[in-house]
mmCIF file of C-alpha atoms in Angstrom:
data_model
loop_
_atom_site.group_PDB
_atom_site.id
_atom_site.type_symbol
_atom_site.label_atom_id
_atom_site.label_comp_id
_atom_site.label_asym_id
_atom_site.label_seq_id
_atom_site.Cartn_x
_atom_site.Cartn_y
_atom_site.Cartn_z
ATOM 1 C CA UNK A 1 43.034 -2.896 65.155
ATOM 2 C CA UNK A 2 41.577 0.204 64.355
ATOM 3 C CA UNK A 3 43.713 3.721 64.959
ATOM 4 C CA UNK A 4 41.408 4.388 68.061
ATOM 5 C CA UNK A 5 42.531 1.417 69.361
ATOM 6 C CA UNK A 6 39.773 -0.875 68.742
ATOM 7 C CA UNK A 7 39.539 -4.208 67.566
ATOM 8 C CA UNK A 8 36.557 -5.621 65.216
ATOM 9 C CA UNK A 9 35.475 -9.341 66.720
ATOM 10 C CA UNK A 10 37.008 -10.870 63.371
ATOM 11 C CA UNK A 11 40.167 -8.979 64.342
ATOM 12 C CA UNK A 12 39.846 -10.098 68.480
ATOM 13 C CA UNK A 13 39.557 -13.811 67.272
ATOM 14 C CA UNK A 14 42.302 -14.156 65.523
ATOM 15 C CA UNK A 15 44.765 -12.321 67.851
ATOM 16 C CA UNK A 16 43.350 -14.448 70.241
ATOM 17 C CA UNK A 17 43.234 -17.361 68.231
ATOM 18 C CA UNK A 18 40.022 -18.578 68.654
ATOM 19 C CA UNK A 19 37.058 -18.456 66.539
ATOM 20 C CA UNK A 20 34.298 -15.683 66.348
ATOM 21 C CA UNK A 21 31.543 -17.620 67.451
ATOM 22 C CA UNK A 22 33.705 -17.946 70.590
ATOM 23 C CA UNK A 23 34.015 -14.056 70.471
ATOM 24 C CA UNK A 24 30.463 -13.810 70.285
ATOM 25 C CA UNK A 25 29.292 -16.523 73.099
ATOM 26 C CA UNK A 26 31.496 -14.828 75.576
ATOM 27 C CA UNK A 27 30.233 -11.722 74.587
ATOM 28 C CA UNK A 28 26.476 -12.415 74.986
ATOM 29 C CA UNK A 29 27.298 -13.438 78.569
ATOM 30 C CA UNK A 30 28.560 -10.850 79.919
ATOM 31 C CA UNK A 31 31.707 -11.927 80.170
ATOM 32 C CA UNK A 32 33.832 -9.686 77.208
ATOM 33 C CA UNK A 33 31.714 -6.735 77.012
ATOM 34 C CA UNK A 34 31.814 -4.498 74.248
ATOM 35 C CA UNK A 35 33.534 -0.864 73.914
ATOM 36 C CA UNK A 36 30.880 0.354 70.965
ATOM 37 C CA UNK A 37 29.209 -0.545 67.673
ATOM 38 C CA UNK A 38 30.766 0.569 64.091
ATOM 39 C CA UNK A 39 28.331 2.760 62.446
ATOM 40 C CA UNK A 40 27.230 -0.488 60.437
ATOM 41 C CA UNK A 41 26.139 -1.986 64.421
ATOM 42 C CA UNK A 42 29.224 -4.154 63.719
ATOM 43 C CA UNK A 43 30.909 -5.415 67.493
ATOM 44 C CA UNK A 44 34.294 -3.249 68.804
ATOM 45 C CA UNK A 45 36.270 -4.368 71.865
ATOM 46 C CA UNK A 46 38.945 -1.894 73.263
ATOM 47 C CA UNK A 47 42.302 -2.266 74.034
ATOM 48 C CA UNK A 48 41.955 -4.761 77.218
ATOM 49 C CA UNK A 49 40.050 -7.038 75.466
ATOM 50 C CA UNK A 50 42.336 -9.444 74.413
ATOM 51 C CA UNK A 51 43.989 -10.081 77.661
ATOM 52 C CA UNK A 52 40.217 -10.244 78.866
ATOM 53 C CA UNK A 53 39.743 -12.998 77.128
ATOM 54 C CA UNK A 54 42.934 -14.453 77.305
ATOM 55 C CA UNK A 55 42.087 -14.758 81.380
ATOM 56 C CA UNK A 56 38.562 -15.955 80.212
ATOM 57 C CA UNK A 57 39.860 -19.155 78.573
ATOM 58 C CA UNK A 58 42.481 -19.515 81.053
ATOM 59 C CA UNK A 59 39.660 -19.824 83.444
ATOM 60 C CA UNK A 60 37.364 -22.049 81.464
ATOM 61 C CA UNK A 61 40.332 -24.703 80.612
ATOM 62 C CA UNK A 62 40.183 -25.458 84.646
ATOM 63 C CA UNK A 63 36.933 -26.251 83.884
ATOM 64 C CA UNK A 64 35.158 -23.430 85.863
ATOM 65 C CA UNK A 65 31.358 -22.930 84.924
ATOM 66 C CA UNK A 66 30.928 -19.511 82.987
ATOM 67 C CA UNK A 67 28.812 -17.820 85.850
ATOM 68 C CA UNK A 68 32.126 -18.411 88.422
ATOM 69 C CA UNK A 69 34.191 -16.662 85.286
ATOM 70 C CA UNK A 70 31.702 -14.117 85.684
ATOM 71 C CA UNK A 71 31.814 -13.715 89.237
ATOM 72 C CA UNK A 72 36.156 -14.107 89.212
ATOM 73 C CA UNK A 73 36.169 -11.425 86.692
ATOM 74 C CA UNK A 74 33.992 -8.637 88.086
ATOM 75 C CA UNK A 75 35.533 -9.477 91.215
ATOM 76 C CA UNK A 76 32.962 -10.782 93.250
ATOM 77 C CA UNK A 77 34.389 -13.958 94.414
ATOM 78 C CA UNK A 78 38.352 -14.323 94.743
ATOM 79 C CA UNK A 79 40.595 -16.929 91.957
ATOM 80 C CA UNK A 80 41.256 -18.984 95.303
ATOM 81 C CA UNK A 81 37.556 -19.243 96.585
ATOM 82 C CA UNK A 82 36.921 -20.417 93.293
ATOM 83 C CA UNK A 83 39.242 -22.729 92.718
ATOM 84 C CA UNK A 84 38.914 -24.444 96.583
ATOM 85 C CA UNK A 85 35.428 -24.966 95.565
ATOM 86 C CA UNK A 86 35.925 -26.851 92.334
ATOM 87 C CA UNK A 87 38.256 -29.078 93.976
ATOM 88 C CA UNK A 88 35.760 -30.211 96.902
ATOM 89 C CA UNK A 89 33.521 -30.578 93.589
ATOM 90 C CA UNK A 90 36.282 -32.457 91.818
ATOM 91 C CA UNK A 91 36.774 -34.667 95.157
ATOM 92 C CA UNK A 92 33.595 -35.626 95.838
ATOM 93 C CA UNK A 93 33.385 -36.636 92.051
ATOM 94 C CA UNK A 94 36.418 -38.378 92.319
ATOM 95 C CA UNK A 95 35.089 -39.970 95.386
ATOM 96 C CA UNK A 96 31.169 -41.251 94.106
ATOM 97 C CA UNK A 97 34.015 -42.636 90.954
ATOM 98 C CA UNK A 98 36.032 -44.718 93.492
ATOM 99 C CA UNK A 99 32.866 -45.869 95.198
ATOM 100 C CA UNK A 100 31.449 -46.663 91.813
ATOM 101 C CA UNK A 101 34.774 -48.987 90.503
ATOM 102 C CA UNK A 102 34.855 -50.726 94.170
ATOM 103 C CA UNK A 103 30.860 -51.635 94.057
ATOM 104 C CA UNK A 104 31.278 -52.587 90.641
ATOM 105 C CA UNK A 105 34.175 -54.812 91.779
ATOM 106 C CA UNK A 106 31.841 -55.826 94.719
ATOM 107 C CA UNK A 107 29.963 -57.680 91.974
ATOM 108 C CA UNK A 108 32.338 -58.937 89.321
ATOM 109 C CA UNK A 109 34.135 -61.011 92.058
ATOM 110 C CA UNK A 110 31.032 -63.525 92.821
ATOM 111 C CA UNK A 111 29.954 -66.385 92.358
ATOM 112 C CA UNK A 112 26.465 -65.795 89.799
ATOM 113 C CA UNK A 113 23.885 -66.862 93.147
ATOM 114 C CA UNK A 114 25.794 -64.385 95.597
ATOM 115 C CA UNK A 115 25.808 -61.757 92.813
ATOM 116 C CA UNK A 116 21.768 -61.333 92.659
ATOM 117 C CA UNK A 117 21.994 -60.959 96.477
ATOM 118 C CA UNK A 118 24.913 -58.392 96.107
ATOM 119 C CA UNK A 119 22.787 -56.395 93.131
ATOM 120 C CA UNK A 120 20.381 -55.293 95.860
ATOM 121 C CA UNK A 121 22.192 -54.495 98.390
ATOM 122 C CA UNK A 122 24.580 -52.177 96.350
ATOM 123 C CA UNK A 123 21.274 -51.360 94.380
ATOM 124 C CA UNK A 124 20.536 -49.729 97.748
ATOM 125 C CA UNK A 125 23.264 -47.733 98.847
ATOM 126 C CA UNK A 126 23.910 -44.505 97.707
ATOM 127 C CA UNK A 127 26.915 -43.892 96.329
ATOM 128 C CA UNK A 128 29.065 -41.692 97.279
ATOM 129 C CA UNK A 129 27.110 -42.701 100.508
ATOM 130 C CA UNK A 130 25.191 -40.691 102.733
ATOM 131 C CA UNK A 131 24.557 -41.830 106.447
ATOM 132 C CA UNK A 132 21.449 -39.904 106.779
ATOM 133 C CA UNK A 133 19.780 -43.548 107.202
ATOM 134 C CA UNK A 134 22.353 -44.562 110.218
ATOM 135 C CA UNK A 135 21.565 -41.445 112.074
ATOM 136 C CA UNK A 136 17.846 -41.937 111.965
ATOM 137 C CA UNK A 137 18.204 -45.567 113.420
ATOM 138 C CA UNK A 138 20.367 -44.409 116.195
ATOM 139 C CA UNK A 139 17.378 -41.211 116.828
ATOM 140 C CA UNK A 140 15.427 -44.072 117.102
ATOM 141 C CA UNK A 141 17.611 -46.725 119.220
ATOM 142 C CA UNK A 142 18.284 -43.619 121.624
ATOM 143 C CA UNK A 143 16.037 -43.156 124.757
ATOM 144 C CA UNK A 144 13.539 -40.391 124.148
ATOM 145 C CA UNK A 145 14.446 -36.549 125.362
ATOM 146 C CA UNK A 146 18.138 -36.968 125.434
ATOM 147 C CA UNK A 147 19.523 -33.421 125.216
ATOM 148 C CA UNK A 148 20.599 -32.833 121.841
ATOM 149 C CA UNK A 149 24.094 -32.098 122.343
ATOM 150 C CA UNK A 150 24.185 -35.781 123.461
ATOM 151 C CA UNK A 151 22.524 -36.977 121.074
ATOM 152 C CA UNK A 152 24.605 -35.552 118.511
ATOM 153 C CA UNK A 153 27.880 -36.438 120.056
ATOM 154 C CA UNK A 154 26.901 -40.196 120.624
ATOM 155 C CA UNK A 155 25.298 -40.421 117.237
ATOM 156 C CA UNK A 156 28.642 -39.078 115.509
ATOM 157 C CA UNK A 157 30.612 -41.547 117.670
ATOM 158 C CA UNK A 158 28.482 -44.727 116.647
ATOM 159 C CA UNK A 159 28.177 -43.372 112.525
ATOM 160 C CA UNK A 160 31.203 -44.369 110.661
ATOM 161 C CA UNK A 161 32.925 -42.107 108.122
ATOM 162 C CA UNK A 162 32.726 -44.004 104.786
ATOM 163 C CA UNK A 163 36.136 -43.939 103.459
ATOM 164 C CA UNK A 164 37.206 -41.463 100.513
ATOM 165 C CA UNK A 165 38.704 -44.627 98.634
ATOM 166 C CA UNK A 166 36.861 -47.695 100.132
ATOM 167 C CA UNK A 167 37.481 -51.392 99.050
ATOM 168 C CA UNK A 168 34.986 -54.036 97.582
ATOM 169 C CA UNK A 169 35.074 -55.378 101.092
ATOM 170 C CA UNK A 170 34.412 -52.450 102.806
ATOM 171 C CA UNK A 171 31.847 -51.048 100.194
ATOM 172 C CA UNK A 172 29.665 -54.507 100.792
ATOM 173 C CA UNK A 173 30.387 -54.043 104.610
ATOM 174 C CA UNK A 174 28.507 -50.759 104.205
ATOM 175 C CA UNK A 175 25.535 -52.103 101.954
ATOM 176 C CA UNK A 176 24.934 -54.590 104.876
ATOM 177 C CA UNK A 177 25.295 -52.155 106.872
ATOM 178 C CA UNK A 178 22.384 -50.042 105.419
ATOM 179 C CA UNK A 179 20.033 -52.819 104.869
ATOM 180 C CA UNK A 180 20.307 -53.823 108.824
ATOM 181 C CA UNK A 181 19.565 -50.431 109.832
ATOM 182 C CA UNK A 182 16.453 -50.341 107.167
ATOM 183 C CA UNK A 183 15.332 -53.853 108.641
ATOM 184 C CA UNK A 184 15.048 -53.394 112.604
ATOM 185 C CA UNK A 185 12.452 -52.913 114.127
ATOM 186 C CA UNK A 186 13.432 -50.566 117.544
ATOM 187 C CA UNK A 187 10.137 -48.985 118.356
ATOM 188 C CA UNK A 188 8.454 -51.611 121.204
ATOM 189 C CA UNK A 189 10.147 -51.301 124.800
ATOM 190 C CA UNK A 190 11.287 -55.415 124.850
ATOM 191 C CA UNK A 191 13.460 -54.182 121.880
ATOM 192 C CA UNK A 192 15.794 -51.713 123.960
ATOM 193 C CA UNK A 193 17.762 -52.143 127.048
ATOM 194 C CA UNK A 194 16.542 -52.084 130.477
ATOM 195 C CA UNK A 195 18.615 -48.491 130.830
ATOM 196 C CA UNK A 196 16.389 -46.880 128.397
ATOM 197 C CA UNK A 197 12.922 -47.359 130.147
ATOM 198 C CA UNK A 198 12.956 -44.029 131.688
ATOM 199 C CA UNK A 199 9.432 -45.063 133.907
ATOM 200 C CA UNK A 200 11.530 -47.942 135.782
ATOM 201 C CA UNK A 201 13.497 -44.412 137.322
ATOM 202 C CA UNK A 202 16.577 -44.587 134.994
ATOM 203 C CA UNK A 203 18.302 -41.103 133.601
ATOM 204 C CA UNK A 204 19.460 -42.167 130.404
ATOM 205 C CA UNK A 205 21.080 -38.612 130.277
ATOM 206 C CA UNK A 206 23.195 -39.028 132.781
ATOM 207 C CA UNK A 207 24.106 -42.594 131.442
ATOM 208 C CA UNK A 208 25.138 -41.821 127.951
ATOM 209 C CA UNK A 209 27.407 -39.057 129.587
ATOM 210 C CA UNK A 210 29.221 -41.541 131.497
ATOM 211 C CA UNK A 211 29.571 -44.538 128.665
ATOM 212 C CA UNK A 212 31.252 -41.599 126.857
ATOM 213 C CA UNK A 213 33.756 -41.592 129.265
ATOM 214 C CA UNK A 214 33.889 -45.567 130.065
ATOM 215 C CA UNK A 215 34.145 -46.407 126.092
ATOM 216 C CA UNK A 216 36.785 -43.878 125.569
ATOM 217 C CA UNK A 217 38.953 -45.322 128.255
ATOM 218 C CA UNK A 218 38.616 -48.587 127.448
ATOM 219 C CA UNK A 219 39.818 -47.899 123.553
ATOM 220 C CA UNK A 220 43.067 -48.290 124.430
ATOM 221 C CA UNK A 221 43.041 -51.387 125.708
ATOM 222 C CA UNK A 222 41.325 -52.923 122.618
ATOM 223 C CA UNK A 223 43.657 -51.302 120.096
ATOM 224 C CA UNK A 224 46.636 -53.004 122.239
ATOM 225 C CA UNK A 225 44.554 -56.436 122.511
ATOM 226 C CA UNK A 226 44.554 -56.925 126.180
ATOM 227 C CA UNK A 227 42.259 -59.048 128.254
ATOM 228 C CA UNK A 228 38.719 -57.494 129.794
ATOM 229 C CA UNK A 229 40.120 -56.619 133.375
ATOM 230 C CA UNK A 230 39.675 -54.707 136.510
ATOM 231 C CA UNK A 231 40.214 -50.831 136.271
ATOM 232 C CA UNK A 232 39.448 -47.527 135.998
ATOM 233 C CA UNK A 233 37.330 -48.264 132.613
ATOM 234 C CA UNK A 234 35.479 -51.055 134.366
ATOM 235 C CA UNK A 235 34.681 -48.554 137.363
ATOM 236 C CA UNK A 236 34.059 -45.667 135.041
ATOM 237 C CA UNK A 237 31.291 -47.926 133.297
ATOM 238 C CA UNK A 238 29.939 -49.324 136.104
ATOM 239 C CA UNK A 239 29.737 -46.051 138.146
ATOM 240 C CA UNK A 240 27.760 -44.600 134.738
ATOM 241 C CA UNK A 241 24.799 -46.956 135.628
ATOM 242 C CA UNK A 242 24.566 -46.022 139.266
ATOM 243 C CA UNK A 243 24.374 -42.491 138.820
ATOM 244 C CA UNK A 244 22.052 -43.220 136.356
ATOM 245 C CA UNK A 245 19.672 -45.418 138.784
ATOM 246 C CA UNK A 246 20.494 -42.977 141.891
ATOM 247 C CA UNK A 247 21.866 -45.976 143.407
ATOM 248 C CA UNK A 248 25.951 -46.770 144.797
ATOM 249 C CA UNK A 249 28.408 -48.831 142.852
ATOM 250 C CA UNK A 250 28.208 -51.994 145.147
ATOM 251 C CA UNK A 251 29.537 -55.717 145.065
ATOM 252 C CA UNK A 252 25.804 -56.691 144.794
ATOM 253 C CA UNK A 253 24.776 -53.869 142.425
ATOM 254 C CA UNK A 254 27.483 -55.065 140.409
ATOM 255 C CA UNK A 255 26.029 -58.198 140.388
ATOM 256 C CA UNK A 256 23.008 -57.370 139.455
ATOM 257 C CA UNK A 257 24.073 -55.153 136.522
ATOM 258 C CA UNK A 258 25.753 -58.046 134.825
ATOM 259 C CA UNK A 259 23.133 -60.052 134.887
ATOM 260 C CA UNK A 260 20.755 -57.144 133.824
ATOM 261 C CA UNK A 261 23.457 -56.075 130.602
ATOM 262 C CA UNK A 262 23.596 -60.359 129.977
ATOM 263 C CA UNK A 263 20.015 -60.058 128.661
ATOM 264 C CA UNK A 264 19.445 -57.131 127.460
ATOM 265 C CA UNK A 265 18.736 -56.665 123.521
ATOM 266 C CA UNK A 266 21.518 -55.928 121.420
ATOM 267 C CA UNK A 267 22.875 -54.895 118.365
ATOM 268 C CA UNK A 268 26.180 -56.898 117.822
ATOM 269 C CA UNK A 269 25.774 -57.010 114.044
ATOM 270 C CA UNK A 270 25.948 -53.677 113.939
ATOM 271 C CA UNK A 271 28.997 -53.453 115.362
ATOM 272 C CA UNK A 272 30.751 -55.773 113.732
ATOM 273 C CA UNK A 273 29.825 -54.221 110.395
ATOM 274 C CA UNK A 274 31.203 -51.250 111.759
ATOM 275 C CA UNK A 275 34.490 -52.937 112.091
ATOM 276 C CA UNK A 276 34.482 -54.373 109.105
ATOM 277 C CA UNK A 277 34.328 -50.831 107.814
ATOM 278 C CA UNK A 278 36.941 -49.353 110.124
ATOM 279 C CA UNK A 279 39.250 -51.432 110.964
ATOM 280 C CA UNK A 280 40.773 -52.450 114.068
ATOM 281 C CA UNK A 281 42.506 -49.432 114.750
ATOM 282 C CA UNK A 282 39.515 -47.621 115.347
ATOM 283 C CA UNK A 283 37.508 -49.715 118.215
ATOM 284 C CA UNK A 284 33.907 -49.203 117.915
ATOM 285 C CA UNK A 285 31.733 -48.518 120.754
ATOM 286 C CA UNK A 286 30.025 -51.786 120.628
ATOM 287 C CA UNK A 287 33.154 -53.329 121.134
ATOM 288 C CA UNK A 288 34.319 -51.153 124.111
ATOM 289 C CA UNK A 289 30.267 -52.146 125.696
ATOM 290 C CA UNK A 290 31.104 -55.734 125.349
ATOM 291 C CA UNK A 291 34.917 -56.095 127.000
ATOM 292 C CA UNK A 292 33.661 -53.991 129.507
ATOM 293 C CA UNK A 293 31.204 -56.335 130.260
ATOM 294 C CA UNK A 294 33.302 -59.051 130.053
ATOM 295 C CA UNK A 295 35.172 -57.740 132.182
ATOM 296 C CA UNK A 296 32.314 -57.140 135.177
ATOM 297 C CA UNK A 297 31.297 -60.470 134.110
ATOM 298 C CA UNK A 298 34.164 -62.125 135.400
ATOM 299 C CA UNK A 299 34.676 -59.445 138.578
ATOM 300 C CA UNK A 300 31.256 -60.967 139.378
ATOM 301 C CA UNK A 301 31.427 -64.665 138.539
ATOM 302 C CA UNK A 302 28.734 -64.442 136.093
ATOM 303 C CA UNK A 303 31.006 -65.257 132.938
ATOM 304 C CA UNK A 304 29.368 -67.201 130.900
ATOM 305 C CA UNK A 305 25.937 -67.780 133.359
ATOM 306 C CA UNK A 306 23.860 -66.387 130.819
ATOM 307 C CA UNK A 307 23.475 -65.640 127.397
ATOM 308 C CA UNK A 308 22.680 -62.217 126.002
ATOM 309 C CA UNK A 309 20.181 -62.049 123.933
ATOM 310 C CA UNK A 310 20.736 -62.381 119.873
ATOM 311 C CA UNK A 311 19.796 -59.127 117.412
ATOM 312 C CA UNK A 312 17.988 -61.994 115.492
ATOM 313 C CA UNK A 313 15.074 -62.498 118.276
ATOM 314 C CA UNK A 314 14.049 -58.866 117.518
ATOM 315 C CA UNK A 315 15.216 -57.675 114.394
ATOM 316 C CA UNK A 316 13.531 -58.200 110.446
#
């Protein structure tokens, strides 16, 4: 160090203990500026500079591009903002890692003729995944000119959350999951149910609200296994459909509405990918739709009368 106090970038590096190219890179970005030039043009640093660049490498060994060093340093962003944002970074690479090791699983543990199958569905599905693809099949499953609060709230209820650390199973649960969605077909009226044909006087608005409010009751019961019954769930669900058709919740419009939900087009495998997915903690909403059902099927005497009709008479 010089007597003013300065250091030469020959002396900086080895105080520091690192070399002078080092010195150098940090200095052409901006990040260890320079106190003056010898009268040769020869680099000085002043006093601060080694504990500069002490705090520099500090900050690059967690791994912290050098434009965030930049930014930490002149005190634009905050050590903690920083750091919170490499570790969502760090977590969502950790994440597309797990998903990576479980799909890779996903095909080691197969037979050679399921494994070709397996290569394109995982071939597929982006990993980590994104369930951009889900939501556009329920905007299109969805009656037309639902508000959009609705539609966003029974969207979010039908997508699941992929897990952070998913297993083969549930990795190749969500590949099948994708390439149903890709496949069906949802467009033509016969491929809907009856409650979405607005011109036949339904409100699908004013149904959606109250399956909401049906499904969510009748959770409980399926997480504690109980039989489709009689109750407030059953009369919540049943009482959506009225309103819905300006009509009264009636013996005979009960009646009517299982035999009308019996045939109506559905998407069961759907669901049960879901499940596959979530678990059974976590009842799905196609789930809660069909003990519901069951359960106005048998109120009405209709259990078993008449068979619903299969995703496979309308689906690719």
């Amino acid at each position: 160090m010089t007597p003013d106090g300065m250091w030469s970038i020959g002396e900086l590096a080895e105080h520091a203990g690192v070399s002078v190219k080092t010195v150098r890179f940090y200095s052409d970005r901006g990040l260890l500026p320079e106190a003056a030039r010898s009268g040769g043009g020869h680099r000085r640093y002043g006093p601060g500079a080694a504990d500069r660049l002490r705090l520099i490498r500090s900050l690059r060994a967690l791994d912290l591009p050098v434009p965030e060093v930049g930014r930490v340093l002149d005190e634009e962003d905050t050590l903690e903002d920083v750091i919170a944002g490499q570790l969502r970074e760090l977590g969502s690479r950790l994440a597309a890692l797990r998903w990576r090791e479980a799909a890779l699983q996903v095909l080691q543990d197969c037979t050679p003729p399921e494994r070709a199958e397996r290569l394109l569905l995982i071939g597929a599905l982006p990993i980590p995944p994104d369930t951009t693809v889900l939501a556009r099949f329920w905007r299109r499953w969805l009656p037309p000119r639902l508000p959009t609060p609705l539609v966003s709230a029974v969207v979010d209820q039908a997508i699941p959350q992929p897990p952070a650390d998913p297993t083969p199973a549930q990795v190749l649960s969500l590949a099948r999951l994708f390439a149903f969605v890709s496949g069906v077909r949802v467009a033509a009226a016969h491929c809907q149910p009856e409650a979405h044909r607005t011109d036949k006087g339904y409100r699908p608005a004013v149904l959606y609200e109250g399956l909401r409010e049906a499904f969510a009751l009748a959770s409980p019961e399926l997480r504690d296994r109980r039989p489709a019954r009689e109750g407030e769930a059953l009369d919540c669900f049943v009482a959506a459909y009225a309103r819905s058709h300006g009509t009264r919740d009636t013996p005979g419009f009960r009646h009517r509405l299982a035999g009308v939900l019996a045939q109506d087009p559905r998407i069961d495998r759907y669901w049960q990918l879901v499940a596959e997915l979530t678990g059974p903690a976590q009842p799905t909403a196609g789930a809660a739709h069909d003990w519901l059902l069951d359960a106005l099927e048998t109120q009405t005497g209709r259990a078993g009368s008449a068979p619903s009709i299969s995703k496979d008479t309308w689906s690719t």
